[in-house]
Short mmCIF file of C-alpha atoms in Angstrom, two decimals:
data_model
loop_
_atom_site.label_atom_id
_atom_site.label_comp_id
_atom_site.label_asym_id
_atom_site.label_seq_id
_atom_site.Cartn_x
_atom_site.Cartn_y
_atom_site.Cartn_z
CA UNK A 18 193.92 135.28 12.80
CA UNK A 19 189.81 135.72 12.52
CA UNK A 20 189.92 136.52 15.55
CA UNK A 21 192.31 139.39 15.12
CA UNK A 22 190.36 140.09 12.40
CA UNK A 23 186.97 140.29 14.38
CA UNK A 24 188.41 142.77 16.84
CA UNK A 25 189.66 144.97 14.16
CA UNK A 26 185.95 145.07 12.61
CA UNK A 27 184.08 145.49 15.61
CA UNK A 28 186.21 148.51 16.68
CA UNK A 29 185.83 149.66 12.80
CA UNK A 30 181.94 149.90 13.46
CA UNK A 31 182.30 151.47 17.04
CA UNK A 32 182.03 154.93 15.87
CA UNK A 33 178.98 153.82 13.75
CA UNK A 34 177.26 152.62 16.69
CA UNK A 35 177.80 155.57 18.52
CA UNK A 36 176.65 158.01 16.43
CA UNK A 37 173.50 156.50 16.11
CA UNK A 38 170.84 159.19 17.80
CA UNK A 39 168.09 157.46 20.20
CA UNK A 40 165.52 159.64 21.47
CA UNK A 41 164.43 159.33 24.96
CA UNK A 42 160.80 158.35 24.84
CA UNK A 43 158.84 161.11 26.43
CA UNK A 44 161.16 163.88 24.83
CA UNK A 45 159.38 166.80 24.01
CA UNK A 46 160.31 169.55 21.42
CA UNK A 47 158.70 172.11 19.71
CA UNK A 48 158.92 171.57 15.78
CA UNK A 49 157.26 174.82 14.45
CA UNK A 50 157.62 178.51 15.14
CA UNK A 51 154.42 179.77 16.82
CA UNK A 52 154.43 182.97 14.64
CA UNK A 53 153.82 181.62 11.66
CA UNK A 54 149.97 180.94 12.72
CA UNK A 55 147.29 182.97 13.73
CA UNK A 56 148.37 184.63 17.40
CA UNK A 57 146.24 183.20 20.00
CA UNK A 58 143.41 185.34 21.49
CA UNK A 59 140.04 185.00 22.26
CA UNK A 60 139.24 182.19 19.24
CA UNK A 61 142.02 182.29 17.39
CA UNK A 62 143.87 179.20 18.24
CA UNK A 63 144.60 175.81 16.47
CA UNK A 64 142.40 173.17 16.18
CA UNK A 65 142.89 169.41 15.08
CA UNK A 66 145.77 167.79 13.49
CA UNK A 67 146.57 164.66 11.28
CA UNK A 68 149.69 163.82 9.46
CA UNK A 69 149.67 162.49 6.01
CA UNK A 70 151.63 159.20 5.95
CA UNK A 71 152.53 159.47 2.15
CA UNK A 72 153.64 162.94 1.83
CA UNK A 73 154.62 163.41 5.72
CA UNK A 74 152.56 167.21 5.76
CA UNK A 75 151.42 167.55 8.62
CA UNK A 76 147.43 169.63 8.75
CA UNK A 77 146.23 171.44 11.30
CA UNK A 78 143.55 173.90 11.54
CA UNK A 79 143.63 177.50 12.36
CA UNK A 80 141.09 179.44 13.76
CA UNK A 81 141.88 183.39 11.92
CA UNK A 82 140.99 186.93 13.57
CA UNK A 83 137.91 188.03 10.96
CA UNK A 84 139.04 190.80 8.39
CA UNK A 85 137.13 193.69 8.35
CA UNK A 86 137.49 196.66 6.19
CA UNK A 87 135.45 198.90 4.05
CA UNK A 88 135.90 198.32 0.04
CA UNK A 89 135.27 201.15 -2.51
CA UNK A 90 132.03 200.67 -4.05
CA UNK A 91 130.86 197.86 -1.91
CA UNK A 92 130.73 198.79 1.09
CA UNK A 93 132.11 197.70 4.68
CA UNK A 94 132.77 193.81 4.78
CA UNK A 95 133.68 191.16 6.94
CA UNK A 96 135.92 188.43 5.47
CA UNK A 97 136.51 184.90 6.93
CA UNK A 98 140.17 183.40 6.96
CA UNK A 99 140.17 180.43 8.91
CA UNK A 100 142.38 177.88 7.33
CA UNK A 101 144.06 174.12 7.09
CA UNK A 102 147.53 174.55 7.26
CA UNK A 103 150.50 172.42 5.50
CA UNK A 104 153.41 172.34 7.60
CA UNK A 105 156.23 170.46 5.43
CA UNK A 106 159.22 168.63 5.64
CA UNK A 107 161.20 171.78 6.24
CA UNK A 108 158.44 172.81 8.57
CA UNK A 109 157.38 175.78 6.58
CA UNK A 110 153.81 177.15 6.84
CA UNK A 111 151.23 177.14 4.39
CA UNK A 112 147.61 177.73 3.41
CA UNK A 113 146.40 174.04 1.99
CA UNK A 114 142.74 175.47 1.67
CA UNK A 115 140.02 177.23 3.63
CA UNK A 116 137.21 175.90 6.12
CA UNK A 117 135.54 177.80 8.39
CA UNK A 118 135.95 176.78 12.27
CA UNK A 119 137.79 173.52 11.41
CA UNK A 120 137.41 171.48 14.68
CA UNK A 121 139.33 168.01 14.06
CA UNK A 122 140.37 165.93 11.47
CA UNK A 123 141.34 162.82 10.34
CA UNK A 124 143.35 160.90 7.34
CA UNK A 125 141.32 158.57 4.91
CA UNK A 126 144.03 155.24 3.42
CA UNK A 127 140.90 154.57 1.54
CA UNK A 128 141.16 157.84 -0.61
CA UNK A 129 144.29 159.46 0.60
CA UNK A 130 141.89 162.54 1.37
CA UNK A 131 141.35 164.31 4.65
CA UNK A 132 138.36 164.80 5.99
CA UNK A 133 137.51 167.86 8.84
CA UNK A 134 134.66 168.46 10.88
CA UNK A 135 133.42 172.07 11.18
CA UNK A 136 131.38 173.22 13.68
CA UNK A 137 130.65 177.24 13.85
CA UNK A 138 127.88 176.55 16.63
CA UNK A 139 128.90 176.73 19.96
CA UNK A 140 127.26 174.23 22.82
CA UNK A 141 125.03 177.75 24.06
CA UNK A 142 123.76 178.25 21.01
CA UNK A 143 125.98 181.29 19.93
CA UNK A 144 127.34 181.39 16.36
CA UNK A 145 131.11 181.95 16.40
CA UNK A 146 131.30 183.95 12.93
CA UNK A 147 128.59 186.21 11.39
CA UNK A 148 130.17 186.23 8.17
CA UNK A 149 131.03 183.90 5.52
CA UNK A 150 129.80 180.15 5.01
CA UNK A 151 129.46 178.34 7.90
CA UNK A 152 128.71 174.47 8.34
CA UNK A 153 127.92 171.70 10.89
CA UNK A 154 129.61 168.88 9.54
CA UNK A 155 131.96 167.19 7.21
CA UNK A 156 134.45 168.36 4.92
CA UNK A 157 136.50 165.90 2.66
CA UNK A 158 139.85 167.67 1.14
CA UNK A 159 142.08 166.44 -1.26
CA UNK A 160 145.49 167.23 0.15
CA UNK A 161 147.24 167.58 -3.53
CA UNK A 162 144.70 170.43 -4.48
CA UNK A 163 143.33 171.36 -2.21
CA UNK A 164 139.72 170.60 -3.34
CA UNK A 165 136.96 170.53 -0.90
CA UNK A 166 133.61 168.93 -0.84
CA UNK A 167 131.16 168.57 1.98
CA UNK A 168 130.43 164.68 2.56
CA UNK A 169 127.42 165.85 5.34
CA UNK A 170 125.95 168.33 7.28
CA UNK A 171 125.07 171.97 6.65
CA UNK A 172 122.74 173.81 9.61
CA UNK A 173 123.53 173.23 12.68
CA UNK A 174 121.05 170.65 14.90
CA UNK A 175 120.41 167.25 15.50
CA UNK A 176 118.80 165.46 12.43
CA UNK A 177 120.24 161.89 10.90
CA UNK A 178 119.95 161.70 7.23
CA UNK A 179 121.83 161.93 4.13
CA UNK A 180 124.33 164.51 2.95
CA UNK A 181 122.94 168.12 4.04
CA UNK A 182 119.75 167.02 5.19
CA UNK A 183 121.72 165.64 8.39
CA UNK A 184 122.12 168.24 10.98
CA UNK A 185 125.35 168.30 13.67
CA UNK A 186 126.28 170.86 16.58
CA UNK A 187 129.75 171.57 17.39
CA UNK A 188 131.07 168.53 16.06
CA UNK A 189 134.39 167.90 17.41
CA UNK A 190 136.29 164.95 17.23
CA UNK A 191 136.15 162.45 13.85
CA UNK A 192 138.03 158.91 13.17
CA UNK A 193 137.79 156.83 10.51
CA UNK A 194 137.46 152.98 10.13
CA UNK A 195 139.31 151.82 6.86
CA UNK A 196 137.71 148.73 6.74
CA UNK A 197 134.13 149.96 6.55
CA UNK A 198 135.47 153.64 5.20
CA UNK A 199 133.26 154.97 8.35
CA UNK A 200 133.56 158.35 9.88
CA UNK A 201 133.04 158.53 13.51
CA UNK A 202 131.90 162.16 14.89
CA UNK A 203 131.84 163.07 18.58
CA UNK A 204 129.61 165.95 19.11
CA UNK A 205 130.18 167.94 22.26
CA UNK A 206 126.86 169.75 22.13
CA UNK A 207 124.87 166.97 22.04
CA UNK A 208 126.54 164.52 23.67
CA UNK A 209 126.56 161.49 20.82
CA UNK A 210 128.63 159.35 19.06
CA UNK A 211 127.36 160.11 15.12
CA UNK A 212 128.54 157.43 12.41
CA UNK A 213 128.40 158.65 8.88
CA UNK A 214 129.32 156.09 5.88
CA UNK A 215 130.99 156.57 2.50
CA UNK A 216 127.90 157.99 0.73
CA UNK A 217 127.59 160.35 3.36
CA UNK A 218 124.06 159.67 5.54
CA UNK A 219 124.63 160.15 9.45
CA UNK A 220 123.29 157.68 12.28
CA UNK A 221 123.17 157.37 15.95
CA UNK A 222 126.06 155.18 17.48
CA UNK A 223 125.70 156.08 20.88
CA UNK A 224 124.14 158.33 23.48
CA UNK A 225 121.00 159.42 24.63
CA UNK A 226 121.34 163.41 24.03
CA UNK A 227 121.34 163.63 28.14
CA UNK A 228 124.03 164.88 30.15
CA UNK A 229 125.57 162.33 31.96
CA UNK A 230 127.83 159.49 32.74
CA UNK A 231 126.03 156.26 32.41
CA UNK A 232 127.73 152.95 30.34
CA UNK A 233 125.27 150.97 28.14
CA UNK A 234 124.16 150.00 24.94
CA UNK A 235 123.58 153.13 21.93
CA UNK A 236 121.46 155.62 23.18
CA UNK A 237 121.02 153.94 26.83
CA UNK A 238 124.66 155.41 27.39
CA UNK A 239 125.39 159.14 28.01
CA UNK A 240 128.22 161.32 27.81
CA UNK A 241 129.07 164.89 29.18
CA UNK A 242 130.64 166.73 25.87
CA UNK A 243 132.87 164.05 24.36
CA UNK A 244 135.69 165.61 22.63
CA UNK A 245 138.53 163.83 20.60
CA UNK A 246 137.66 160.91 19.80
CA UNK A 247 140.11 157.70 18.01
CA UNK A 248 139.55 154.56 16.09
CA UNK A 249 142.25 151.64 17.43
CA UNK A 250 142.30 149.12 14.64
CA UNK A 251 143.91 146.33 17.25
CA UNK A 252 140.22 146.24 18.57
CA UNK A 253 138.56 147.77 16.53
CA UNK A 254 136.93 150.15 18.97
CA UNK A 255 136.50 153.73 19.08
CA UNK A 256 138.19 155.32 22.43
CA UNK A 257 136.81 159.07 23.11
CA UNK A 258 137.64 161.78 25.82
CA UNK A 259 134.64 162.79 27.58
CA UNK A 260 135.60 166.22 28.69
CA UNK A 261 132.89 167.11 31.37
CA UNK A 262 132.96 163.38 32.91
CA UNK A 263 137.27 163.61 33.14
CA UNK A 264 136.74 159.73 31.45
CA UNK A 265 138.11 158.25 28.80
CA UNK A 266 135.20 155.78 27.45
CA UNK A 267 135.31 152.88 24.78
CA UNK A 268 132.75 152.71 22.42
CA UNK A 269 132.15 149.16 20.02
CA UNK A 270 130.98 149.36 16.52
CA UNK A 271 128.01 148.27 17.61
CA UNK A 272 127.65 150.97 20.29
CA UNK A 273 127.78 149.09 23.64
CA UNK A 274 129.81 152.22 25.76
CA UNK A 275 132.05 151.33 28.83
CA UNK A 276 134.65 153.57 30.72
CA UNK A 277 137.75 152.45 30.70
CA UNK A 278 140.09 154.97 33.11
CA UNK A 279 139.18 157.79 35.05
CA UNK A 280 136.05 159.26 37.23
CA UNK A 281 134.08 162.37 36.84
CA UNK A 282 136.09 163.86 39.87
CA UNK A 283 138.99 165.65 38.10
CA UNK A 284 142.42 165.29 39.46
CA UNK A 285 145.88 164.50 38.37
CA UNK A 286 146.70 161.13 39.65
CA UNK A 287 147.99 158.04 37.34
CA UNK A 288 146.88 154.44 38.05
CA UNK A 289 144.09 152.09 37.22
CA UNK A 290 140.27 152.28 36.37
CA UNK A 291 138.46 154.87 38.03
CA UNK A 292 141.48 155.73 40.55
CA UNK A 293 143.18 157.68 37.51
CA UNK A 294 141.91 161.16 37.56
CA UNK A 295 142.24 163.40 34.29
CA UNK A 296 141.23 167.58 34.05
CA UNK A 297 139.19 168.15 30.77
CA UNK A 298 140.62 165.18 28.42
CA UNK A 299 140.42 167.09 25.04
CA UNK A 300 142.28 164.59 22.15
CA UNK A 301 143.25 161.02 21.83
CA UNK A 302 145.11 159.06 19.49
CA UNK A 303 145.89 155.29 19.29
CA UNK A 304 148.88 153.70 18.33
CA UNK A 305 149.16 150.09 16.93
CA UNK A 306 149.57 147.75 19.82
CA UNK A 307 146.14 149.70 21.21
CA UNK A 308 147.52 151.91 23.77
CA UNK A 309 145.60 155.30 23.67
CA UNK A 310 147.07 158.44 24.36
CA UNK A 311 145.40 161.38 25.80
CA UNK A 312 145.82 165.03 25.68
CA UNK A 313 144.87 166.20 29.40
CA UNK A 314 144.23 169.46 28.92
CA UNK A 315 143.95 171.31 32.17
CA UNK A 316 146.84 169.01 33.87
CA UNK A 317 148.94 170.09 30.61
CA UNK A 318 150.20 166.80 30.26
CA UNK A 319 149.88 163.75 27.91
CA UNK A 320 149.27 160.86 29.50
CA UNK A 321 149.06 157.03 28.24
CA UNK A 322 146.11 154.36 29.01
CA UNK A 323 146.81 150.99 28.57
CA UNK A 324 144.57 147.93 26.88
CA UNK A 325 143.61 147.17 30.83
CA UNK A 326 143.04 150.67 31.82
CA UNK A 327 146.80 151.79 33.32
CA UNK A 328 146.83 155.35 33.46
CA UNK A 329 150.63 157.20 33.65
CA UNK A 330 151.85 160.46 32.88
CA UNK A 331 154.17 160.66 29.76
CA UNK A 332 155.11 164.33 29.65
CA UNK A 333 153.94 167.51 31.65
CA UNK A 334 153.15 167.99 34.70
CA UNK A 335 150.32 170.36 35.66
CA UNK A 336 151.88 173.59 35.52
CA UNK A 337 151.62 175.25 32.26
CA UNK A 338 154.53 176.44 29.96
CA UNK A 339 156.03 175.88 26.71
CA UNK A 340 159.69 174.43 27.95
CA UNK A 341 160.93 171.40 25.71
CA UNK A 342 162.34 168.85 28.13
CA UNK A 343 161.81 165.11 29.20
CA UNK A 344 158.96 164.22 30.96
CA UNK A 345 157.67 165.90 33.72
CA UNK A 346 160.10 168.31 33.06
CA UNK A 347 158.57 169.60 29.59
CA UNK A 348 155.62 172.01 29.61
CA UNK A 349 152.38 172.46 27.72
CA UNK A 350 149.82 175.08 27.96
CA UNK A 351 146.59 173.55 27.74
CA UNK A 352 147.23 170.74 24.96
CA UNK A 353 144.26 170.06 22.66
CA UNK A 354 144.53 167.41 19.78
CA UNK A 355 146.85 164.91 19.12
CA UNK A 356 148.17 162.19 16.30
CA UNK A 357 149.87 158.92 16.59
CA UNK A 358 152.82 158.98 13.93
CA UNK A 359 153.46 155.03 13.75
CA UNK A 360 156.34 155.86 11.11
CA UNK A 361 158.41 157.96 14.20
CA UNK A 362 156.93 156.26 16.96
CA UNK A 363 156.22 160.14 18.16
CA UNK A 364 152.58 162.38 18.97
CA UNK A 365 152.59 165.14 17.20
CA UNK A 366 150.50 167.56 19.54
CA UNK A 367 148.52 171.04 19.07
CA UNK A 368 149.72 173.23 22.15
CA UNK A 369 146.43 174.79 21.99
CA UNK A 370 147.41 177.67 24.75
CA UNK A 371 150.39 178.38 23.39
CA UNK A 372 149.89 177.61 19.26
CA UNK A 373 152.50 175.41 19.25
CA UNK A 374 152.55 172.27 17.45
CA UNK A 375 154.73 169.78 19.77
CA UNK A 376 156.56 166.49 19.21
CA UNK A 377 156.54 163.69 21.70
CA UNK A 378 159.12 160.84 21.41
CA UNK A 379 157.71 157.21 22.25
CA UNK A 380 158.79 153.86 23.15
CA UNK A 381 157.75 151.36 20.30
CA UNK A 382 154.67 149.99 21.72
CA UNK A 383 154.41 146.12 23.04
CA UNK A 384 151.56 144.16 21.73
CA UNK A 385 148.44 144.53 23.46
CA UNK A 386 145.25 142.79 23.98
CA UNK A 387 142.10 143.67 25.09
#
């Protein structure tokens, strides 16, 4: 009789169990209609994105064609619109505030704020915008306002300091630590690793300020315009993708920098070390177990590094599109940032060719040590 009675249950629940919806890790879809941001051309693209774990929004930063008119009495003018966007729930569009040239941002659990670096200075020296603002630095926002303040920076250069009197150029990439509350800044123009506490004043974590591709300790290392750059909490190290050397290097707190996959021959190949070969790594993200993820941008693919340095190729594969698919059979078009969502074990990715913000489905990660 209980057993009668188990076999009626268990075909009860079939229908349960089969409805259940499993995502193929390395899915890809596109979750947001490209026309409801700025149309790509020249530099109007999207830059940076975080997603806010307690509302869900997702931010991302678009880059706006200037507005430029003639006003009655005043004269002609020339009006600056670039913008963080809210994308919801629903995935509608919105303006959460205005920054000018927002590069990359991260989210704070310390203060549930968001906090963007700007940088309107390009690595030849050439100011993006002529109008308007502009800044070389930090901007905190509080995502239920709105409300912006700048936590450091203000003319573009190279000075450490506190608040405005420190001085960035084309700062790129930013992480946070929440056990210190430190911001971590990668700065493609001059090749460092900033570090800029809670009150705001800037230091030197690593590298020299030369081109180059050396490992060592704080400024005895060099880099070759680091871009995105991560914080993995599992050890606590700071992983960053060093664009011109196709590397992706690990940086300690303390500033001691080592390479951990790829060589500065670019290529496409997965695999260990220095025989993995990335195209202009642009973003990274970490997810808990340590893995990092990278945004390759000219193989338009995300790829995965492991705690040991295994390089493999998630989704993409070289030639550029926007198709949603599986694997190598989904297509990007030169993706730039990216963020780990631990809460749907998915990358939420800025299709920076195309302007589309993409979702990529993951595998829950197994532990990993380094």
């Amino acid at each position: 009789m209980l057993r009668s009675i188990s076999a009626v249950l268990a075909v009860a629940l079939l229908p349960l169990a089969l409805g259940v919806t499993i995502t193929t890790p390395g899915t890809v879809t596109t979750i947001v209609n490209p026309r409801l941001f700025t149309e790509p051309s020249g530099d109007e693209h999207l830059h940076g994105i975080v997603r806010d774990p307690i509302s869900g929004n997702i931010y991302v930063g678009d880059w706006n064609k200037l507005s430029i008119g003639n006003a009655p009495f005043f004269g002609p003018y020339i009006e600056n619109k670039d913008s963080i966007r809210r994308i919801n729930a629903l995935q509608e569009v919105s303006v959460m505030t205005y920054v000018v040239s927002p590069s990359a941002m991260a989210y704070n659990a310390a203060d549930r704020q968001i906090y963007v670096v700007a940088g309107s200075v390009s690595c030849s020296g050439g100011e993006r915008r002529s109008a308007g603002p502009t800044l070389n630095g930090i901007v905190a926002i509080d995502p239920a306002t709105g409300k912006t303040r700048v936590l450091a920076g203000g003319n573009a250069g190279f000075s450490n300091g506190s608040g405005n009197q420190a001085q960035f150029s084309e700062p790129v990439g930013i992480a946070s630590d929440p056990a210190s509350g430190a911001f971590f800044v990668s700065e493609g123009c001059q090749n460092r690793i900033r570090e800029v506490d809670q009150s705001g004043t800037a230091a030197t974590l690593a590298g020299s300020g030369t081109q180059g591709s050396a490992d060592g300790t704080a400024t005895e290392a060099t880099f070759d315009n680091p871009r995105g750059i991560a914080y993995c909490e599992s050890d606590r190290t700071l992983y960053v993708a060093d664009s011109g050397n196709n590397e992706i290097r690990a940086v300690s707190l303390d500033g001691k920098v080592t390479t951990l996959a790829g060589s500065p021959t670019a290529g496409f190949e997965d695999g260990a070390g220095a025989a993995a070969r990335f195209d202009r790594p642009t973003g990274v993200a970490c997810d808990n177990a340590g893995n990092v993820y990278v945004a390759d941008s000219q193989n338009n693919a995300v790829r995965k590094v492991t705690a040991s340095g295994i390089v493999t190729t998630i989704a993409g594969d070289k030639t550029a599109g926007t198709d949603d698919g599986v694997g190598a059979a989904a297509r990007f078009t030169t993706p730039g940032d990216l963020t780990y969502d631990p809460n749907e074990l998915a990358l939420y990715v800025v299709d920076w060719g195309s302007n589309q913000i993409r979702k990529v489905a993951l595998p829950a990660p197994a532990s990993a040590t380094r």
